XYZ file of N, CA and C in Angstrom:
822
model
N -0.024 -16.784 65.515
C 0.562 -17.946 64.841
C 1.943 -18.257 65.440
N 2.196 -19.514 65.688
C 3.449 -19.924 66.311
C 4.550 -20.097 65.255
N 5.696 -19.473 65.516
C 6.838 -19.567 64.613
C 7.981 -20.291 65.307
N 8.542 -21.279 64.629
C 9.685 -22.005 65.165
C 10.931 -21.153 64.921
N 11.414 -20.506 65.963
C 12.532 -19.575 65.827
C 13.861 -20.261 66.117
N 14.930 -19.618 65.641
C 16.297 -20.099 65.856
C 16.540 -21.494 65.289
N 15.777 -21.838 64.273
C 15.969 -23.112 63.568
C 16.156 -22.839 62.074
N 17.026 -23.596 61.434
C 17.315 -23.398 60.009
C 17.283 -24.712 59.254
N 16.512 -24.740 58.174
C 16.485 -25.908 57.284
C 17.581 -25.761 56.239
N 18.389 -26.792 56.076
C 19.432 -26.797 55.049
C 18.875 -27.504 53.815
N 18.550 -26.727 52.783
C 17.849 -27.293 51.631
C 18.729 -27.342 50.386
N 18.327 -28.197 49.463
C 19.008 -28.338 48.168
C 18.514 -27.232 47.249
N 19.372 -26.231 47.001
C 18.955 -25.075 46.198
C 18.731 -25.416 44.730
N 19.186 -26.609 44.305
C 18.971 -27.045 42.922
C 17.716 -27.894 42.771
N 16.990 -28.082 43.862
C 15.760 -28.878 43.845
C 14.560 -27.940 43.955
N 13.797 -27.739 42.853
C 12.643 -26.832 42.885
C 11.636 -27.169 43.974
N 11.402 -28.465 44.213
C 10.464 -28.876 45.245
C 10.953 -28.416 46.619
N 12.258 -28.591 46.876
C 12.839 -28.165 48.160
C 12.720 -26.650 48.320
N 12.949 -25.918 47.234
C 12.841 -24.464 47.275
C 11.421 -24.031 47.614
N 10.445 -24.706 46.994
C 9.040 -24.320 47.182
C 8.589 -24.533 48.617
N 8.829 -25.737 49.167
C 8.261 -25.986 50.494
C 9.028 -25.276 51.613
N 10.357 -25.080 51.458
C 11.087 -24.329 52.489
C 10.696 -22.850 52.454
N 10.505 -22.334 51.236
C 10.044 -20.951 51.096
C 8.632 -20.801 51.684
N 7.806 -21.833 51.473
C 6.439 -21.815 52.003
C 6.426 -21.765 53.518
N 7.369 -22.473 54.166
C 7.447 -22.457 55.627
C 7.717 -21.039 56.147
N 8.544 -20.312 55.397
C 8.885 -18.951 55.831
C 7.738 -17.981 55.542
N 7.146 -18.088 54.357
C 6.050 -17.190 53.984
C 4.836 -17.349 54.887
N 4.601 -18.573 55.365
C 3.456 -18.813 56.242
C 3.797 -18.588 57.714
N 5.055 -18.211 57.974
C 5.447 -17.905 59.345
C 5.761 -19.112 60.200
N 5.889 -20.293 59.612
C 6.241 -21.475 60.410
C 7.703 -21.408 60.840
N 8.536 -20.800 59.993
C 9.936 -20.533 60.325
C 10.170 -19.032 60.226
N 11.157 -18.525 60.953
C 11.455 -17.098 60.857
C 12.186 -16.807 59.554
N 12.482 -15.542 59.299
C 13.052 -15.131 58.009
C 14.417 -15.765 57.714
N 15.089 -16.235 58.746
C 16.378 -16.919 58.562
C 16.214 -18.438 58.686
N 14.996 -18.900 58.410
C 14.668 -20.307 58.642
C 15.125 -21.289 57.582
N 15.781 -20.834 56.550
C 16.322 -21.777 55.563
C 17.660 -21.271 55.061
N 18.495 -22.212 54.622
C 19.834 -21.880 54.143
C 20.261 -22.913 53.110
N 20.822 -22.472 51.968
C 21.293 -23.431 50.963
C 22.352 -24.367 51.544
N 22.247 -25.618 51.200
C 23.179 -26.639 51.689
C 24.626 -26.262 51.388
N 24.860 -25.698 50.219
C 26.225 -25.400 49.772
C 26.911 -24.316 50.592
N 26.150 -23.601 51.428
C 26.734 -22.498 52.205
C 26.927 -22.856 53.684
N 26.885 -24.151 54.012
C 27.118 -24.559 55.407
C 28.522 -24.125 55.822
N 28.621 -23.446 56.934
C 29.917 -22.950 57.410
C 30.767 -24.096 57.956
N 32.075 -23.869 58.014
C 32.989 -24.874 58.548
C 32.689 -25.157 60.014
N 32.258 -24.118 60.725
C 31.908 -24.283 62.138
C 30.729 -25.239 62.298
N 29.705 -25.052 61.453
C 28.517 -25.911 61.544
C 28.785 -27.325 61.057
N 29.774 -27.482 60.185
C 30.100 -28.819 59.696
C 30.670 -29.708 60.801
N 31.050 -29.092 61.920
C 31.581 -29.856 63.049
C 30.501 -30.683 63.746
N 29.249 -30.228 63.661
C 28.180 -30.982 64.335
C 27.061 -31.419 63.386
N 27.177 -31.067 62.093
C 26.189 -31.501 61.095
C 26.755 -32.684 60.315
N 25.982 -33.735 60.186
C 26.365 -34.881 59.358
C 26.074 -34.492 57.907
N 27.088 -33.966 57.235
C 26.919 -33.407 55.891
C 26.419 -34.453 54.900
N 26.962 -35.657 54.992
C 26.538 -36.710 54.063
C 25.066 -37.044 54.264
N 24.655 -37.160 55.526
C 23.251 -37.475 55.804
C 22.350 -36.306 55.376
N 22.835 -35.091 55.575
C 22.040 -33.903 55.227
C 21.813 -33.777 53.731
N 22.672 -34.408 52.925
C 22.475 -34.374 51.471
C 21.367 -35.329 51.040
N 21.055 -36.299 51.901
C 19.974 -37.249 51.619
C 18.680 -36.877 52.333
N 18.808 -36.354 53.543
C 17.649 -36.010 54.359
C 17.795 -34.560 54.821
N 16.827 -33.720 54.462
C 16.918 -32.308 54.805
C 17.148 -32.133 56.304
N 18.132 -31.299 56.660
C 18.523 -31.134 58.059
C 17.892 -29.876 58.661
N 17.419 -30.004 59.896
C 16.893 -28.860 60.645
C 17.855 -28.592 61.794
N 18.516 -27.437 61.733
C 19.539 -27.080 62.715
C 18.938 -26.200 63.807
N 19.137 -26.615 65.033
C 18.763 -25.791 66.187
C 19.972 -24.904 66.476
N 19.901 -23.653 66.049
C 21.048 -22.748 66.139
C 21.431 -22.408 67.579
N 20.483 -22.507 68.494
C 20.746 -22.162 69.890
C 21.482 -23.280 70.606
N 21.019 -24.505 70.414
C 21.607 -25.639 71.134
C 22.598 -26.431 70.278
N 22.759 -26.034 69.002
C 23.702 -26.682 68.084
C 23.418 -28.188 67.937
N 22.141 -28.477 67.725
C 21.736 -29.863 67.488
C 21.038 -29.937 66.130
N 20.932 -31.150 65.583
C 20.361 -31.333 64.249
C 19.444 -32.552 64.226
N 18.311 -32.421 63.518
C 17.481 -33.582 63.207
C 17.325 -33.621 61.691
N 16.991 -34.807 61.157
C 17.032 -34.989 59.711
C 15.740 -35.575 59.140
N 15.573 -35.355 57.822
C 14.518 -36.008 57.062
C 13.110 -35.707 57.533
N 12.308 -36.772 57.655
C 10.896 -36.606 58.002
C 10.745 -36.015 59.394
N 11.725 -36.256 60.286
C 11.688 -35.662 61.625
C 11.769 -34.139 61.548
N 12.569 -33.644 60.589
C 12.686 -32.195 60.402
C 11.350 -31.587 59.995
N 10.698 -32.217 59.032
C 9.430 -31.688 58.529
C 8.336 -31.776 59.589
N 8.312 -32.874 60.340
C 7.320 -33.021 61.400
C 7.538 -31.994 62.513
N 8.802 -31.672 62.775
C 9.121 -30.667 63.797
C 8.594 -29.302 63.389
N 8.813 -28.932 62.130
C 8.356 -27.617 61.638
C 6.832 -27.555 61.621
N 6.215 -28.566 61.019
C 4.750 -28.591 60.940
C 4.119 -28.742 62.323
N 4.745 -29.553 63.166
C 4.184 -29.841 64.476
C 4.220 -28.666 65.430
N 5.140 -27.735 65.214
C 5.199 -26.567 66.092
C 3.951 -25.709 65.923
N 3.427 -25.679 64.695
C 2.192 -24.931 64.415
C 0.968 -25.829 64.601
N 1.104 -27.080 64.162
C -0.021 -28.023 64.231
C 0.425 -29.282 64.989
N 0.354 -29.273 66.308
C 0.833 -30.401 67.128
C 0.209 -31.743 66.761
N -1.049 -31.729 66.310
C -1.724 -32.989 65.962
C -1.017 -33.697 64.814
N -0.536 -32.907 63.832
C 0.176 -33.486 62.689
C 1.426 -34.215 63.162
N 2.146 -33.590 64.079
C 3.373 -34.208 64.578
C 3.061 -35.491 65.351
N 1.998 -35.475 66.154
C 1.616 -36.654 66.921
C 1.251 -37.815 65.995
N 0.453 -37.502 64.961
C 0.061 -38.552 64.002
C 1.286 -39.057 63.248
N 2.170 -38.118 62.861
C 3.364 -38.484 62.101
C 4.320 -39.383 62.856
N 4.263 -39.331 64.191
C 5.172 -40.148 65.000
C 4.567 -41.493 65.408
N 3.324 -41.766 64.980
C 2.762 -43.108 65.184
C 3.592 -44.065 64.318
N 4.055 -45.152 64.888
C 5.051 -46.013 64.228
C 4.720 -46.400 62.781
N 3.530 -46.962 62.498
C 3.235 -47.348 61.104
C 3.214 -46.137 60.158
N 2.661 -45.019 60.660
C 2.588 -43.805 59.841
C 3.992 -43.278 59.559
N 4.801 -43.214 60.600
C 6.164 -42.700 60.417
C 6.983 -43.596 59.498
N 6.774 -44.913 59.615
C 7.485 -45.853 58.737
C 7.172 -45.550 57.272
N 5.888 -45.372 56.968
C 5.475 -45.079 55.592
C 5.982 -43.719 55.135
N 5.934 -42.728 56.023
C 6.408 -41.389 55.688
C 7.910 -41.395 55.384
N 8.666 -42.152 56.178
C 10.114 -42.232 55.967
C 10.442 -42.899 54.636
N 9.684 -43.957 54.303
C 9.919 -44.649 53.037
C 9.567 -43.755 51.850
N 8.436 -43.021 51.973
C 8.038 -42.105 50.913
C 9.047 -40.984 50.760
N 9.512 -40.447 51.885
C 10.510 -39.373 51.853
C 11.791 -39.854 51.165
N 12.256 -41.046 51.553
C 13.482 -41.591 50.948
C 13.299 -41.846 49.460
N 12.130 -42.357 49.094
C 11.826 -42.638 47.685
C 11.984 -41.371 46.847
N 11.459 -40.256 47.357
C 11.540 -38.985 46.626
C 12.955 -38.405 46.703
N 13.535 -38.406 47.893
C 14.842 -37.780 48.089
C 15.951 -38.447 47.279
N 16.010 -39.783 47.330
C 17.077 -40.489 46.616
C 16.901 -40.430 45.096
N 15.699 -40.103 44.646
C 15.440 -40.031 43.199
C 15.253 -38.597 42.683
N 15.434 -37.619 43.562
C 15.101 -36.249 43.174
C 15.935 -35.723 42.006
N 17.151 -36.239 41.840
C 17.995 -35.748 40.748
C 17.645 -36.361 39.399
N 16.854 -37.442 39.408
C 16.353 -37.969 38.136
C 14.933 -37.484 37.886
N 14.262 -37.054 38.963
C 12.936 -36.463 38.795
C 13.094 -35.058 38.239
N 13.960 -34.279 38.866
C 14.256 -32.916 38.391
C 15.773 -32.763 38.348
N 16.408 -33.048 37.211
C 17.869 -32.970 37.119
C 18.354 -31.524 37.099
N 19.595 -31.336 37.491
C 20.190 -29.997 37.467
C 21.640 -30.096 37.037
N 22.158 -29.002 36.521
C 23.542 -28.966 36.066
C 24.467 -28.953 37.282
N 25.458 -29.808 37.277
C 26.410 -29.849 38.384
C 27.218 -28.561 38.421
N 27.280 -27.930 39.616
C 28.029 -26.688 39.792
C 29.341 -27.003 40.501
N 30.413 -27.103 39.719
C 31.703 -27.490 40.273
C 32.360 -26.376 41.079
N 31.790 -25.164 41.019
C 32.346 -24.034 41.772
C 31.950 -24.101 43.243
N 30.896 -24.846 43.537
C 30.439 -24.951 44.906
C 31.263 -25.992 45.665
N 31.700 -25.614 46.844
C 32.502 -26.522 47.667
C 31.662 -27.717 48.128
N 30.417 -27.432 48.525
C 29.492 -28.481 48.956
C 28.335 -28.581 47.983
N 28.040 -29.787 47.543
C 26.904 -29.986 46.657
C 25.943 -30.978 47.293
N 24.667 -30.638 47.228
C 23.649 -31.479 47.862
C 23.229 -32.598 46.912
N 24.109 -33.575 46.761
C 23.855 -34.694 45.854
C 23.488 -35.931 46.662
N 22.301 -36.490 46.438
C 21.899 -37.674 47.200
C 22.788 -38.869 46.882
N 22.969 -39.726 47.858
C 23.731 -40.956 47.661
C 23.009 -41.829 46.632
N 23.790 -42.459 45.764
C 23.181 -43.343 44.764
C 22.672 -44.587 45.453
N 21.347 -44.763 45.450
C 20.722 -45.895 46.129
C 20.030 -46.781 45.082
N 20.595 -47.943 44.844
C 20.088 -48.838 43.802
C 18.656 -49.284 44.084
N 18.368 -49.596 45.345
C 17.030 -50.094 45.696
C 15.951 -49.072 45.366
N 16.139 -47.843 45.816
C 15.129 -46.810 45.560
C 15.068 -46.421 44.079
N 16.200 -46.547 43.373
C 16.177 -46.242 41.938
C 15.378 -47.304 41.193
N 15.570 -48.576 41.555
C 14.827 -49.653 40.915
C 13.333 -49.557 41.235
N 13.012 -49.162 42.463
C 11.611 -48.965 42.837
C 10.993 -47.836 42.022
N 11.792 -46.803 41.773
C 11.308 -45.682 40.961
C 11.048 -46.131 39.527
N 11.949 -46.945 38.990
C 11.764 -47.460 37.632
C 10.505 -48.326 37.558
N 10.319 -49.173 38.569
C 9.137 -50.045 38.611
C 7.856 -49.212 38.691
N 7.851 -48.222 39.564
C 6.690 -47.335 39.702
C 6.375 -46.648 38.377
N 7.413 -46.145 37.708
C 7.235 -45.435 36.434
C 6.702 -46.358 35.346
N 7.214 -47.587 35.315
C 6.753 -48.568 34.322
C 5.268 -48.858 34.515
N 4.850 -49.048 35.765
C 3.449 -49.363 36.055
C 2.528 -48.209 35.646
N 2.899 -46.986 36.016
C 2.075 -45.818 35.665
C 1.995 -45.658 34.153
N 3.141 -45.810 33.481
C 3.187 -45.651 32.026
C 2.348 -46.699 31.314
N 2.461 -47.937 31.742
C 1.759 -49.021 31.044
C 0.244 -48.887 31.202
N -0.225 -48.531 32.397
C -1.664 -48.359 32.604
C -2.189 -47.165 31.815
N -1.416 -46.081 31.790
C -1.849 -44.880 31.069
C -1.963 -45.142 29.578
N -0.933 -45.750 28.995
C -0.951 -46.023 27.556
C -2.062 -47.012 27.185
N -2.303 -47.975 28.072
C -3.352 -48.971 27.809
C -4.722 -48.292 27.709
N -5.041 -47.464 28.696
C -6.368 -46.835 28.711
C -6.469 -45.692 27.697
N -5.354 -45.041 27.431
C -5.381 -43.981 26.423
C -5.587 -44.580 25.034
N -4.935 -45.725 24.798
C -5.056 -46.389 23.500
C -6.479 -46.799 23.176
N -7.257 -47.048 24.202
C -8.652 -47.430 23.987
C -9.495 -46.285 23.413
N -8.992 -45.053 23.537
C -9.738 -43.896 23.036
C -9.451 -43.624 21.559
N -8.457 -44.342 21.002
C -8.066 -44.107 19.600
C -8.250 -45.406 18.821
N -9.305 -45.489 18.062
C -9.650 -46.722 17.346
C -8.659 -47.070 16.249
N -7.929 -46.054 15.738
C -6.986 -46.300 14.642
C -5.701 -46.985 15.132
N -5.483 -46.996 16.445
C -4.297 -47.654 16.992
C -4.615 -49.118 17.294
N -3.656 -50.020 17.067
C -3.878 -51.443 17.356
C -4.126 -51.655 18.848
N -5.210 -52.329 19.190
C -5.541 -52.580 20.589
C -4.849 -53.860 21.055
N -4.476 -53.867 22.326
C -3.806 -55.043 22.858
C -3.997 -55.138 24.355
N -3.534 -56.225 24.980
C -3.693 -56.403 26.426
C -2.780 -55.471 27.218
N -3.109 -55.288 28.485
C -2.336 -54.419 29.373
C -0.886 -54.873 29.470
N -0.684 -56.181 29.559
C 0.671 -56.703 29.725
C 1.581 -56.325 28.562
N 0.982 -56.148 27.374
C 1.794 -55.770 26.211
C 2.450 -54.418 26.437
N 1.687 -53.467 27.007
C 2.245 -52.145 27.267
C 3.382 -52.229 28.277
N 3.247 -53.174 29.221
C 4.311 -53.357 30.204
C 5.584 -53.866 29.555
N 5.463 -54.849 28.682
C 6.631 -55.391 27.985
C 7.278 -54.336 27.083
N 6.451 -53.517 26.438
C 6.978 -52.470 25.552
C 7.775 -51.450 26.351
N 7.237 -51.051 27.511
C 7.912 -50.056 28.350
C 9.222 -50.603 28.898
N 9.200 -51.847 29.379
C 10.438 -52.466 29.880
C 11.430 -52.658 28.733
N 10.897 -53.014 27.564
C 11.754 -53.173 26.381
C 12.473 -51.886 26.031
N 11.810 -50.754 26.231
C 12.435 -49.452 25.970
C 13.657 -49.267 26.877
N 13.506 -49.637 28.140
C 14.619 -49.521 29.082
C 15.797 -50.401 28.655
N 15.481 -51.636 28.271
C 16.527 -52.571 27.849
C 17.208 -52.072 26.579
N 16.400 -51.633 25.618
C 16.905 -51.165 24.331
C 17.872 -49.990 24.515
N 17.448 -48.987 25.290
C 18.289 -47.809 25.506
C 19.501 -48.161 26.368
N 19.302 -49.051 27.339
C 20.404 -49.436 28.211
C 21.518 -50.150 27.467
N 21.134 -50.999 26.507
C 22.135 -51.726 25.710
C 23.031 -50.751 24.949
N 22.458 -49.649 24.492
C 23.229 -48.658 23.733
C 24.305 -47.980 24.582
N 24.167 -48.104 25.917
C 25.128 -47.469 26.823
C 26.001 -48.490 27.544
N 26.082 -49.708 26.992
C 26.732 -50.818 27.698
C 28.192 -50.532 28.059
N 28.852 -49.629 27.341
C 30.257 -49.330 27.612
C 30.439 -48.415 28.826
N 29.375 -47.782 29.264
C 29.458 -46.853 30.389
C 29.277 -47.590 31.714
N 29.604 -46.917 32.821
C 29.470 -47.540 34.139
C 27.993 -47.690 34.512
N 27.710 -48.618 35.408
C 26.336 -48.949 35.776
C 25.589 -47.761 36.370
N 26.285 -46.936 37.160
C 25.635 -45.788 37.793
C 25.119 -44.816 36.739
N 25.928 -44.551 35.721
C 25.523 -43.639 34.643
C 24.325 -44.197 33.892
N 24.357 -45.504 33.623
C 23.259 -46.146 32.888
C 21.963 -46.058 33.686
N 22.031 -46.399 34.977
C 20.830 -46.393 35.809
C 20.299 -44.963 35.994
N 21.210 -43.986 36.109
C 20.771 -42.590 36.209
C 20.050 -42.159 34.938
N 20.579 -42.570 33.800
C 19.918 -42.235 32.538
C 18.548 -42.882 32.455
N 18.460 -44.165 32.834
C 17.174 -44.864 32.775
C 16.152 -44.206 33.706
N 16.639 -43.674 34.840
C 15.749 -42.943 35.735
C 15.192 -41.702 35.067
N 16.049 -40.971 34.369
C 15.604 -39.789 33.640
C 14.658 -40.160 32.504
N 14.973 -41.270 31.838
C 14.124 -41.751 30.745
C 12.704 -42.016 31.245
N 12.593 -42.662 32.398
C 11.269 -42.980 32.922
C 10.562 -41.755 33.493
N 11.325 -40.742 33.914
C 10.691 -39.488 34.333
C 10.020 -38.831 33.130
N 10.676 -38.910 31.984
C 10.080 -38.379 30.748
C 8.779 -39.128 30.451
N 8.805 -40.442 30.652
C 7.586 -41.233 30.444
C 6.489 -40.829 31.417
N 6.873 -40.532 32.670
C 5.897 -40.092 33.669
C 5.286 -38.744 33.288
N 6.118 -37.848 32.764
C 5.614 -36.543 32.322
C 4.572 -36.733 31.227
N 4.903 -37.600 30.265
C 3.958 -37.895 29.191
C 2.688 -38.543 29.724
N 2.847 -39.445 30.683
C 1.679 -40.121 31.264
C 0.750 -39.128 31.951
N 1.322 -38.174 32.681
C 0.506 -37.169 33.370
C -0.271 -36.314 32.384
N 0.360 -35.997 31.261
C -0.317 -35.212 30.230
C -1.487 -35.989 29.625
N -1.255 -37.264 29.367
C -2.318 -38.103 28.798
C -3.426 -38.363 29.817
N -3.040 -38.521 31.081
C -4.034 -38.727 32.138
C -4.956 -37.520 32.275
N -4.390 -36.346 32.063
C -5.200 -35.126 32.130
C -6.317 -35.167 31.090
N -5.986 -35.604 29.878
C -7.000 -35.716 28.827
C -8.037 -36.788 29.175
N -7.569 -37.886 29.773
C -8.504 -38.947 30.171
C -9.470 -38.458 31.246
N -8.977 -37.635 32.171
C -9.825 -37.087 33.224
C -10.831 -36.087 32.662
N -10.361 -35.264 31.725
C -11.263 -34.303 31.071
C -12.362 -35.050 30.331
N -11.978 -36.172 29.712
C -12.937 -36.973 28.942
C -14.044 -37.551 29.823
N -13.750 -37.751 31.105
C -14.771 -38.250 32.030
C -15.861 -37.213 32.278
N -15.482 -35.938 32.168
C -16.433 -34.849 32.407
C -17.056 -34.360 31.105
N -16.166 -34.143 30.119
C -16.614 -33.676 28.798
C -16.083 -34.648 27.748
N -16.924 -35.482 27.167
C -16.466 -36.445 26.152
C -15.703 -35.759 25.016
N -14.503 -36.257 24.746
C -13.653 -35.664 23.716
C -13.696 -36.488 22.436
N -13.499 -35.793 21.326
C -13.437 -36.437 20.024
C -12.124 -37.196 19.878
N -12.150 -38.263 19.085
C -10.935 -39.051 18.867
C -9.811 -38.203 18.279
N -10.159 -37.212 17.482
C -9.155 -36.317 16.897
C -8.396 -35.584 17.995
N -9.121 -35.181 19.055
C -8.481 -34.485 20.175
C -7.455 -35.391 20.847
N -7.809 -36.665 20.987
C -6.883 -37.617 21.600
C -5.639 -37.805 20.722
N -5.836 -37.847 19.403
C -4.693 -37.985 18.492
C -3.785 -36.759 18.548
N -4.398 -35.581 18.560
C -3.618 -34.328 18.641
C -2.879 -34.267 19.974
N -3.590 -34.617 21.045
C -2.977 -34.612 22.370
C -1.798 -35.568 22.458
N -1.952 -36.725 21.816
C -0.878 -37.710 21.806
C 0.340 -37.166 21.060
N 0.096 -36.508 19.927
C 1.186 -35.943 19.130
C 1.929 -34.851 19.888
N 1.180 -33.965 20.539
C 1.795 -32.882 21.318
C 2.613 -33.459 22.465
N 2.079 -34.490 23.105
C 2.777 -35.132 24.224
C 4.101 -35.733 23.779
N 4.095 -36.424 22.648
C 5.327 -37.027 22.118
C 6.369 -35.952 21.835
N 5.925 -34.834 21.257
C 6.858 -33.735 20.942
C 7.484 -33.178 22.209
N 6.671 -32.938 23.231
C 7.173 -32.395 24.493
C 8.120 -33.391 25.165
N 7.761 -34.665 25.099
C 8.616 -35.697 25.693
C 9.967 -35.755 24.986
N 9.952 -35.635 23.665
C 11.210 -35.658 22.900
C 12.105 -34.487 23.308
N 11.520 -33.291 23.413
C 12.283 -32.104 23.799
C 12.867 -32.270 25.200
N 12.058 -32.816 26.101
C 12.513 -32.999 27.481
C 13.594 -34.077 27.559
N 13.440 -35.137 26.785
C 14.452 -36.194 26.745
C 15.772 -35.630 26.214
N 15.686 -34.831 25.180
C 16.879 -34.222 24.582
C 17.582 -33.326 25.608
N 16.797 -32.549 26.363
C 17.360 -31.641 27.369
C 18.084 -32.431 28.461
N 17.475 -33.519 28.900
C 18.065 -34.315 29.971
C 19.333 -35.034 29.502
N 19.330 -35.518 28.285
C 20.525 -36.169 27.739
C 21.694 -35.179 27.721
N 21.385 -33.940 27.383
C 22.418 -32.893 27.353
C 22.944 -32.609 28.755
N 22.037 -32.546 29.736
C 22.453 -32.313 31.120
C 23.348 -33.439 31.626
N 23.030 -34.670 31.208
C 23.803 -35.838 31.636
C 25.101 -35.990 30.845
N 25.266 -35.147 29.824
C 26.444 -35.174 28.956
C 26.600 -36.529 28.256
N 25.467 -37.018 27.771
C 25.465 -38.258 27.000
C 25.235 -37.944 25.527
N 25.369 -38.958 24.684
C 25.250 -38.767 23.234
C 23.816 -38.408 22.836
N 23.674 -37.439 21.926
C 22.356 -36.989 21.476
C 21.564 -38.081 20.758
N 22.269 -39.074 20.208
C 21.564 -40.107 19.435
C 20.559 -40.874 20.294
N 20.726 -40.808 21.633
C 19.797 -41.513 22.526
C 18.368 -40.992 22.378
N 18.233 -39.714 22.044
C 16.897 -39.152 21.851
C 16.255 -39.699 20.582
N 17.081 -39.938 19.576
C 16.553 -40.439 18.304
C 16.262 -41.940 18.372
N 17.112 -42.684 19.090
C 16.843 -44.116 19.234
C 15.597 -44.346 20.094
N 15.326 -43.408 20.995
C 14.109 -43.471 21.810
C 12.883 -43.449 20.902
N 12.920 -42.600 19.877
C 11.821 -42.510 18.912
C 11.810 -43.733 18.004
N 12.994 -44.126 17.538
C 13.112 -45.272 16.628
C 12.513 -46.524 17.261
N 12.780 -46.743 18.535
C 12.247 -47.924 19.232
C 10.726 -47.935 19.170
N 10.103 -46.809 19.488
C 8.641 -46.737 19.500
C 8.053 -46.948 18.104
N 8.722 -46.405 17.101
C 8.255 -46.567 15.716
C 8.342 -48.028 15.302
N 9.464 -48.674 15.628
C 9.649 -50.083 15.279
C 8.598 -50.958 15.968
N 8.300 -50.653 17.218
C 7.294 -51.414 17.957
C 5.918 -51.239 17.309
N 5.591 -50.006 16.948
C 4.293 -49.728 16.323
C 4.150 -50.482 14.995
N 5.230 -50.461 14.188
C 5.202 -51.168 12.894
C 5.030 -52.663 13.118
N 5.756 -53.199 14.112
C 5.672 -54.626 14.415
C 4.253 -55.037 14.810
N 3.618 -54.189 15.651
C 2.256 -54.481 16.111
C 1.256 -54.435 14.959
N 1.412 -53.438 14.093
C 0.507 -53.296 12.929
C 0.625 -54.501 12.007
N 1.870 -54.920 11.747
C 2.109 -56.071 10.852
C 1.534 -57.345 11.460
N 1.748 -57.522 12.776
C 1.299 -58.754 13.442
C -0.236 -58.838 13.505
N -0.886 -57.674 13.455
C -2.364 -57.668 13.482
C -2.947 -57.882 12.072
């Protein structure tokens, strides 16, 4: 098996996904035992030739012998391509690479709202992605679409819930963002948008849980009671996760309760209107 030696990936130690795949490269022998290093421990000597700001957005692969660096999707293709040359060749085809770069940026710029972490002020260097409004808005849009489709099809499995068109779920989900955002109007835009990103990650977590039940139902038909219980458990887990994220962001706890209040008010409104 071919191992890419004398190369080191500078990874975000607060990002579980980054930890998993960089560790995987070493365990599978794609990189040697010194093939990864936490971003926060970059030496002053290496900072002379590493673009630290870029490395916080795009994982950097350092060639320790020649003191050169490549970033982002190029880093991953280099590691994978050393063992599997075909992957690297396909990855460098222009349309493929364009899509890979966009997908990589989408995940990288949003990773702190996908998996938030407590800021460590003791570290001299912190691997914090640049705040990118475009990718954050795309993430919100993606989350809204997934949430609205999931709730629409899940609602069809529960006859006791008021049925409605798909677009209604979209308006309700967007309304949640507006409702919670208004409550934070005194704060700066970056804080508000970061919170909304976390809010929609909670919605995505709930959607994945509900989708799992929908997939199981395709194989083994489930009773409506199971769907109701599953929905209740999902709401509870989402509330706990929302509360945890609000605490990490150092925002007011009431945001978790208004999140519930909004959904209750919407449900009452729909029942009355029907």
